[in-house]
Short mmCIF file of the C-alpha atoms (twelve columns), coordinates in Angstrom:
data_MODEL
# 
_entry.id   MODEL 
# 
loop_
_atom_site.group_PDB 
_atom_site.id 
_atom_site.type_symbol 
_atom_site.label_atom_id 
_atom_site.label_alt_id 
_atom_site.label_comp_id 
_atom_site.label_asym_id 
_atom_site.label_seq_id 
_atom_site.Cartn_x 
_atom_site.Cartn_y 
_atom_site.Cartn_z 
_atom_site.pdbx_PDB_model_num 
ATOM 1   C CA . MET A 1   11.193  -7.732  -8.297  1 
ATOM 2   C CA . SER A 2   11.407  -9.449  -4.909  1 
ATOM 3   C CA . ALA A 3   12.306  -13.129 -5.244  1 
ATOM 4   C CA . THR A 4   10.603  -14.028 -1.962  1 
ATOM 5   C CA . GLN A 5   6.822   -14.225 -1.941  1 
ATOM 6   C CA . TYR A 6   5.000   -13.740 1.367   1 
ATOM 7   C CA . GLY A 7   1.625   -15.395 1.877   1 
ATOM 8   C CA . ILE A 8   -1.192  -13.483 3.574   1 
ATOM 9   C CA . LEU A 9   -4.400  -14.717 5.196   1 
ATOM 10  C CA . VAL A 10  -7.231  -12.158 5.234   1 
ATOM 11  C CA . VAL A 11  -9.690  -12.619 8.126   1 
ATOM 12  C CA . GLU A 12  -12.646 -10.314 7.419   1 
ATOM 13  C CA . ASP A 13  -16.384 -11.035 7.563   1 
ATOM 14  C CA . ASP A 14  -17.377 -8.264  5.107   1 
ATOM 15  C CA . PHE A 15  -16.625 -9.668  1.642   1 
ATOM 16  C CA . ARG A 16  -16.477 -6.193  0.089   1 
ATOM 17  C CA . ILE A 17  -13.751 -5.047  2.478   1 
ATOM 18  C CA . ALA A 18  -11.963 -8.381  2.081   1 
ATOM 19  C CA . ASP A 19  -11.916 -7.874  -1.697  1 
ATOM 20  C CA . ILE A 20  -10.444 -4.381  -1.239  1 
ATOM 21  C CA . HIS A 21  -7.706  -5.826  0.956   1 
ATOM 22  C CA . ARG A 22  -7.036  -8.516  -1.633  1 
ATOM 23  C CA . ALA A 23  -6.683  -5.857  -4.341  1 
ATOM 24  C CA . PHE A 24  -4.228  -3.866  -2.200  1 
ATOM 25  C CA . ILE A 25  -2.161  -7.002  -1.550  1 
ATOM 26  C CA . GLU A 26  -2.096  -8.114  -5.183  1 
ATOM 27  C CA . GLN A 27  -0.792  -4.682  -6.205  1 
ATOM 28  C CA . SER A 28  2.126   -4.962  -3.758  1 
ATOM 29  C CA . GLU A 29  5.345   -6.607  -4.879  1 
ATOM 30  C CA . GLY A 30  6.276   -9.793  -3.035  1 
ATOM 31  C CA . PHE A 31  2.846   -10.682 -1.593  1 
ATOM 32  C CA . TYR A 32  -0.037  -12.980 -2.459  1 
ATOM 33  C CA . VAL A 33  -3.297  -14.006 -0.770  1 
ATOM 34  C CA . VAL A 34  -3.278  -17.584 0.528   1 
ATOM 35  C CA . GLY A 35  -6.885  -17.515 1.689   1 
ATOM 36  C CA . MET A 36  -9.876  -15.446 2.801   1 
ATOM 37  C CA . ALA A 37  -11.675 -16.301 6.051   1 
ATOM 38  C CA . ARG A 38  -15.045 -14.843 7.041   1 
ATOM 39  C CA . ASN A 39  -14.899 -15.960 10.682  1 
ATOM 40  C CA . GLY A 40  -12.654 -17.496 13.318  1 
ATOM 41  C CA . SER A 41  -13.494 -21.092 12.413  1 
ATOM 42  C CA . GLU A 42  -12.513 -20.603 8.783   1 
ATOM 43  C CA . ALA A 43  -9.342  -18.805 9.854   1 
ATOM 44  C CA . LYS A 44  -8.286  -21.695 12.099  1 
ATOM 45  C CA . ALA A 45  -9.033  -24.231 9.363   1 
ATOM 46  C CA . LEU A 46  -6.994  -22.305 6.792   1 
ATOM 47  C CA . MET A 47  -4.120  -21.897 9.231   1 
ATOM 48  C CA . ALA A 48  -4.107  -25.638 9.965   1 
ATOM 49  C CA . GLN A 49  -4.058  -26.416 6.239   1 
ATOM 50  C CA . HIS A 50  -1.684  -23.712 4.965   1 
ATOM 51  C CA . ALA A 51  0.421   -22.702 7.996   1 
ATOM 52  C CA . ALA A 52  3.703   -23.111 6.124   1 
ATOM 53  C CA . GLU A 53  2.538   -20.719 3.369   1 
ATOM 54  C CA . ILE A 54  1.238   -17.944 5.628   1 
ATOM 55  C CA . GLN A 55  3.620   -15.328 7.012   1 
ATOM 56  C CA . LEU A 56  1.132   -12.541 7.708   1 
ATOM 57  C CA . ILE A 57  -2.504  -12.336 8.841   1 
ATOM 58  C CA . LEU A 58  -4.790  -9.322  8.394   1 
ATOM 59  C CA . LEU A 59  -7.220  -9.723  11.293  1 
ATOM 60  C CA . ASP A 60  -10.461 -7.894  12.032  1 
ATOM 61  C CA . ALA A 61  -11.362 -7.326  15.690  1 
ATOM 62  C CA . TYR A 62  -15.053 -7.984  15.034  1 
ATOM 63  C CA . LEU A 63  -15.906 -11.491 13.812  1 
ATOM 64  C CA . PRO A 64  -19.281 -13.269 13.988  1 
ATOM 65  C CA . ASP A 65  -18.097 -16.301 16.001  1 
ATOM 66  C CA . VAL A 66  -15.123 -15.068 18.034  1 
ATOM 67  C CA . GLU A 67  -13.520 -11.870 19.283  1 
ATOM 68  C CA . GLY A 68  -10.594 -10.887 17.088  1 
ATOM 69  C CA . LEU A 69  -8.356  -10.458 20.142  1 
ATOM 70  C CA . GLU A 70  -9.208  -13.960 21.343  1 
ATOM 71  C CA . LEU A 71  -8.227  -15.315 17.928  1 
ATOM 72  C CA . LEU A 72  -5.052  -13.221 18.078  1 
ATOM 73  C CA . TRP A 73  -3.911  -14.928 21.286  1 
ATOM 74  C CA . SER A 74  -4.804  -18.350 19.892  1 
ATOM 75  C CA . ILE A 75  -2.723  -17.752 16.758  1 
ATOM 76  C CA . ARG A 76  0.132   -16.438 18.882  1 
ATOM 77  C CA . ARG A 77  0.094   -19.689 20.888  1 
ATOM 78  C CA . TYR A 78  0.123   -22.141 18.001  1 
ATOM 79  C CA . TYR A 79  1.780   -20.255 15.105  1 
ATOM 80  C CA . VAL A 80  4.737   -18.310 16.409  1 
ATOM 81  C CA . HIS A 81  6.193   -17.751 12.918  1 
ATOM 82  C CA . VAL A 82  3.240   -15.634 11.781  1 
ATOM 83  C CA . ASP A 83  2.950   -11.851 12.070  1 
ATOM 84  C CA . ILE A 84  -0.455  -10.284 12.651  1 
ATOM 85  C CA . VAL A 85  -1.837  -6.911  11.611  1 
ATOM 86  C CA . MET A 86  -5.142  -5.766  13.092  1 
ATOM 87  C CA . VAL A 87  -7.290  -4.190  10.362  1 
ATOM 88  C CA . THR A 88  -10.403 -3.001  12.119  1 
ATOM 89  C CA . ALA A 89  -12.776 -0.162  12.902  1 
ATOM 90  C CA . ALA A 90  -12.059 -0.613  16.620  1 
ATOM 91  C CA . LYS A 91  -10.561 2.617   17.969  1 
ATOM 92  C CA . GLU A 92  -10.868 1.876   21.686  1 
ATOM 93  C CA . VAL A 93  -7.570  2.306   23.510  1 
ATOM 94  C CA . GLU A 94  -8.259  -0.860  25.509  1 
ATOM 95  C CA . THR A 95  -8.479  -2.901  22.291  1 
ATOM 96  C CA . ILE A 96  -5.408  -1.250  20.792  1 
ATOM 97  C CA . SER A 97  -3.414  -1.785  24.011  1 
ATOM 98  C CA . GLU A 98  -4.241  -5.492  24.199  1 
ATOM 99  C CA . ALA A 99  -3.403  -5.957  20.521  1 
ATOM 100 C CA . LEU A 100 -0.026  -4.298  21.105  1 
ATOM 101 C CA . ARG A 101 0.611   -6.574  24.082  1 
ATOM 102 C CA . GLY A 102 -0.197  -9.466  21.757  1 
ATOM 103 C CA . GLY A 103 2.776   -8.500  19.604  1 
ATOM 104 C CA . ILE A 104 0.955   -7.269  16.495  1 
ATOM 105 C CA . PHE A 105 3.090   -5.996  13.625  1 
ATOM 106 C CA . ASP A 106 0.789   -3.036  12.953  1 
ATOM 107 C CA . TYR A 107 -2.692  -1.683  13.703  1 
ATOM 108 C CA . LEU A 108 -4.709  -0.216  10.795  1 
ATOM 109 C CA . ILE A 109 -7.992  1.565   11.434  1 
ATOM 110 C CA . LYS A 110 -10.686 1.290   8.763   1 
ATOM 111 C CA . PRO A 111 -11.235 2.671   6.223   1 
ATOM 112 C CA . ILE A 112 -7.728  1.870   5.013   1 
ATOM 113 C CA . GLU A 113 -6.028  3.931   2.328   1 
ATOM 114 C CA . ALA A 114 -3.965  2.091   -0.252  1 
ATOM 115 C CA . ALA A 115 -0.867  4.111   0.657   1 
ATOM 116 C CA . ARG A 116 -1.086  3.113   4.333   1 
ATOM 117 C CA . MET A 117 -1.552  -0.567  3.481   1 
ATOM 118 C CA . ASN A 118 1.374   -0.429  1.065   1 
ATOM 119 C CA . GLN A 119 3.494   1.298   3.692   1 
ATOM 120 C CA . MET A 120 2.827   -1.541  6.136   1 
ATOM 121 C CA . LEU A 121 3.569   -4.243  3.554   1 
ATOM 122 C CA . THR A 122 6.779   -2.525  2.477   1 
ATOM 123 C CA . ARG A 123 7.985   -2.342  6.083   1 
ATOM 124 C CA . PHE A 124 7.040   -5.997  6.648   1 
ATOM 125 C CA . ARG A 125 8.972   -7.122  3.579   1 
ATOM 126 C CA . ARG A 126 12.002  -5.018  4.504   1 
ATOM 127 C CA . GLU A 127 12.154  -6.384  8.057   1 
ATOM 128 C CA . ARG A 128 11.726  -9.998  6.946   1 
ATOM 129 C CA . GLU A 129 14.414  -9.695  4.287   1 
ATOM 130 C CA . VAL A 130 16.926  -7.978  6.577   1 
ATOM 131 C CA . LEU A 131 16.433  -10.444 9.442   1 
ATOM 132 C CA . ALA A 132 16.652  -13.413 7.076   1 
ATOM 133 C CA . ASN A 133 20.101  -12.335 5.869   1 
ATOM 134 C CA . ARG A 134 21.789  -11.415 9.163   1 
ATOM 135 C CA . ALA A 135 23.336  -13.558 11.879  1 
ATOM 136 C CA . GLU A 136 23.513  -10.607 14.290  1 
ATOM 137 C CA . MET A 137 22.817  -6.867  14.314  1 
ATOM 138 C CA . SER A 138 24.053  -3.753  16.079  1 
ATOM 139 C CA . GLN A 139 21.707  -1.495  18.035  1 
ATOM 140 C CA . ASP A 140 21.788  1.170   15.290  1 
ATOM 141 C CA . GLU A 141 20.974  -1.408  12.607  1 
ATOM 142 C CA . LEU A 142 18.121  -2.835  14.671  1 
ATOM 143 C CA . ASP A 143 16.699  0.617   15.406  1 
ATOM 144 C CA . HIS A 144 16.740  1.409   11.698  1 
ATOM 145 C CA . VAL A 145 15.034  -1.840  10.661  1 
ATOM 146 C CA . LEU A 146 12.371  -1.559  13.357  1 
ATOM 147 C CA . ALA A 147 11.884  2.181   12.705  1 
ATOM 148 C CA . ARG A 148 12.672  2.966   16.342  1 
ATOM 149 C CA . VAL A 149 14.617  6.167   15.597  1 
ATOM 150 C CA . THR A 150 12.880  9.446   16.359  1 
ATOM 151 C CA . PRO A 151 12.134  12.106  13.705  1 
ATOM 152 C CA . SER A 152 14.919  14.249  15.191  1 
ATOM 153 C CA . GLU A 153 17.403  11.436  14.543  1 
ATOM 154 C CA . PRO A 154 17.223  10.664  10.813  1 
ATOM 155 C CA . THR A 155 19.029  7.559   9.625   1 
ATOM 156 C CA . ARG A 156 20.617  9.546   6.795   1 
ATOM 157 C CA . SER A 157 22.536  12.709  7.551   1 
ATOM 158 C CA . ASP A 158 21.354  14.269  4.290   1 
ATOM 159 C CA . SER A 159 17.670  13.406  4.751   1 
ATOM 160 C CA . ARG A 160 15.272  16.332  4.593   1 
ATOM 161 C CA . ALA A 161 12.649  16.528  7.299   1 
ATOM 162 C CA . LEU A 162 9.081   16.488  6.026   1 
ATOM 163 C CA . PRO A 163 6.228   18.238  7.846   1 
ATOM 164 C CA . LYS A 164 3.752   16.278  9.935   1 
ATOM 165 C CA . GLY A 165 1.174   14.504  7.793   1 
ATOM 166 C CA . ILE A 166 3.508   14.142  4.780   1 
ATOM 167 C CA . ASP A 167 5.343   10.843  4.282   1 
ATOM 168 C CA . ARG A 168 7.841   9.970   1.550   1 
ATOM 169 C CA . LEU A 169 6.002   6.888   0.271   1 
ATOM 170 C CA . THR A 170 2.736   8.721   -0.430  1 
ATOM 171 C CA . LEU A 171 4.640   11.715  -1.777  1 
ATOM 172 C CA . ARG A 172 6.365   9.526   -4.339  1 
ATOM 173 C CA . ARG A 173 3.016   8.006   -5.358  1 
ATOM 174 C CA . VAL A 174 1.623   11.489  -6.002  1 
ATOM 175 C CA . VAL A 175 4.674   12.442  -8.076  1 
ATOM 176 C CA . ASP A 176 4.453   9.155   -10.011 1 
ATOM 177 C CA . ALA A 177 0.761   9.802   -10.757 1 
ATOM 178 C CA . LEU A 178 1.574   13.250  -12.172 1 
ATOM 179 C CA . ALA A 179 4.587   11.958  -14.093 1 
ATOM 180 C CA . ALA A 180 2.510   9.264   -15.817 1 
ATOM 181 C CA . ALA A 181 -0.209  11.694  -16.924 1 
ATOM 182 C CA . PRO A 182 -0.044  13.251  -20.421 1 
ATOM 183 C CA . ASP A 183 -1.637  16.450  -19.111 1 
ATOM 184 C CA . SER A 184 -2.260  18.269  -15.834 1 
ATOM 185 C CA . LEU A 185 -4.505  16.539  -13.279 1 
ATOM 186 C CA . THR A 186 -7.062  17.607  -10.696 1 
ATOM 187 C CA . ALA A 187 -6.782  16.473  -7.078  1 
ATOM 188 C CA . MET A 188 -9.620  13.998  -7.681  1 
ATOM 189 C CA . GLN A 189 -7.840  12.466  -10.681 1 
ATOM 190 C CA . VAL A 190 -4.649  12.071  -8.667  1 
ATOM 191 C CA . ALA A 191 -6.630  10.530  -5.800  1 
ATOM 192 C CA . ARG A 192 -8.190  7.941   -8.114  1 
ATOM 193 C CA . THR A 193 -4.837  7.075   -9.664  1 
ATOM 194 C CA . MET A 194 -3.097  6.471   -6.330  1 
ATOM 195 C CA . GLY A 195 -6.097  4.967   -4.511  1 
ATOM 196 C CA . ALA A 196 -6.401  7.664   -1.846  1 
ATOM 197 C CA . SER A 197 -8.978  10.219  -0.744  1 
ATOM 198 C CA . ARG A 198 -9.300  13.573  -2.482  1 
ATOM 199 C CA . SER A 199 -8.321  15.430  0.693   1 
ATOM 200 C CA . THR A 200 -5.123  13.366  0.999   1 
ATOM 201 C CA . ALA A 201 -4.187  13.979  -2.633  1 
ATOM 202 C CA . ARG A 202 -4.879  17.718  -2.313  1 
ATOM 203 C CA . ARG A 203 -2.761  17.993  0.850   1 
ATOM 204 C CA . TYR A 204 0.237   16.406  -0.869  1 
ATOM 205 C CA . LEU A 205 -0.284  18.377  -4.069  1 
ATOM 206 C CA . GLU A 206 -0.376  21.702  -2.251  1 
ATOM 207 C CA . PHE A 207 2.768   20.718  -0.357  1 
ATOM 208 C CA . LEU A 208 4.485   20.042  -3.696  1 
ATOM 209 C CA . VAL A 209 3.267   23.401  -5.030  1 
ATOM 210 C CA . ALA A 210 4.754   25.135  -1.967  1 
ATOM 211 C CA . GLU A 211 8.049   23.325  -2.631  1 
ATOM 212 C CA . GLN A 212 7.929   24.494  -6.288  1 
ATOM 213 C CA . ALA A 213 8.018   20.889  -7.517  1 
ATOM 214 C CA . VAL A 214 4.502   21.145  -8.978  1 
ATOM 215 C CA . SER A 215 2.665   24.011  -10.655 1 
ATOM 216 C CA . ALA A 216 -1.025  24.760  -10.115 1 
ATOM 217 C CA . GLU A 217 -3.357  26.485  -12.545 1 
ATOM 218 C CA . LEU A 218 -7.080  27.029  -12.897 1 
ATOM 219 C CA . GLY A 219 -8.858  25.056  -15.604 1 
ATOM 220 C CA . TYR A 220 -12.477 24.324  -16.442 1 
ATOM 221 C CA . GLY A 221 -14.185 20.973  -16.072 1 
ATOM 222 C CA . ASP A 222 -17.057 19.423  -17.981 1 
ATOM 223 C CA . VAL A 223 -19.647 21.505  -16.128 1 
ATOM 224 C CA . GLY A 224 -17.757 24.737  -16.665 1 
ATOM 225 C CA . ARG A 225 -16.605 25.181  -13.073 1 
ATOM 226 C CA . PRO A 226 -13.052 26.390  -12.499 1 
ATOM 227 C CA . GLU A 227 -10.890 23.707  -10.893 1 
ATOM 228 C CA . ARG A 228 -7.306  23.622  -9.716  1 
ATOM 229 C CA . ARG A 229 -5.075  21.471  -11.944 1 
ATOM 230 C CA . TYR A 230 -1.583  20.295  -11.153 1 
ATOM 231 C CA . ARG A 231 1.415   19.703  -13.390 1 
ATOM 232 C CA . LEU A 232 4.804   18.213  -12.495 1 
ATOM 233 C CA . LEU A 233 7.756   20.543  -13.016 1 
ATOM 234 C CA . GLY A 234 11.016  19.369  -14.558 1 
ATOM 235 C CA . ALA A 235 13.004  19.716  -11.348 1 
ATOM 236 C CA . ALA A 236 10.632  17.549  -9.308  1 
ATOM 237 C CA . LYS A 237 12.446  14.242  -9.761  1 
ATOM 238 C CA . GLY A 238 15.751  15.592  -8.523  1 
ATOM 239 C CA . TRP A 239 13.983  17.286  -5.631  1 
ATOM 240 C CA . LEU A 240 12.256  14.042  -4.631  1 
ATOM 241 C CA . ASP A 241 15.463  12.012  -4.878  1 
ATOM 242 C CA . SER A 242 17.108  14.428  -2.462  1 
ATOM 243 C CA . LEU A 243 14.643  13.550  0.305   1 
# 
């Protein structure tokens, strides 16, 4: 377990979405929620009171009393130690471009899947921990930490390339969900276990079937309809560890 705990401020006016973000954060090792702000005024007040505890802010672009981008620049001016992730429904390139110029750590478009949120938090923790323990870095080390290498230049010579739309983190979550189950699972059951959509779970499951790491068979549900069920094969763990 990570010894360092990183505090997060959630700035979101929809309490239901804010609660979902809180749940994602609390399930991630090394993070805790310092506060929840429903608007810009509450966010500024919480930052003034708990600035030393907050290392990361999840910021919506649409707030009732201020534009999220305006708040972004304000935070950048007064709290240079804090990283910011935009978590918003805003898909406009103009908004995304300005947020990138504002030095955001990441940009997540709603609705957010648990795997994508966890991916961002894992990268944040890794970067913070590496930078905290180094006096200087080489270009190769910096590229690796900041994920600046291209897919054609893997950081490990023995890494296997995965097809577009398949990432290792989500793949491991699917395998873990199957491994923890006493029996075969449907795509919907896997999706509920890992906190993703059914289509995402099915895409990863069918990839694993094609790689012969998972078997698929037809079963019958409560209403008598045939449904595709998935079972982890014995060689799957070794196959996954080779990625």
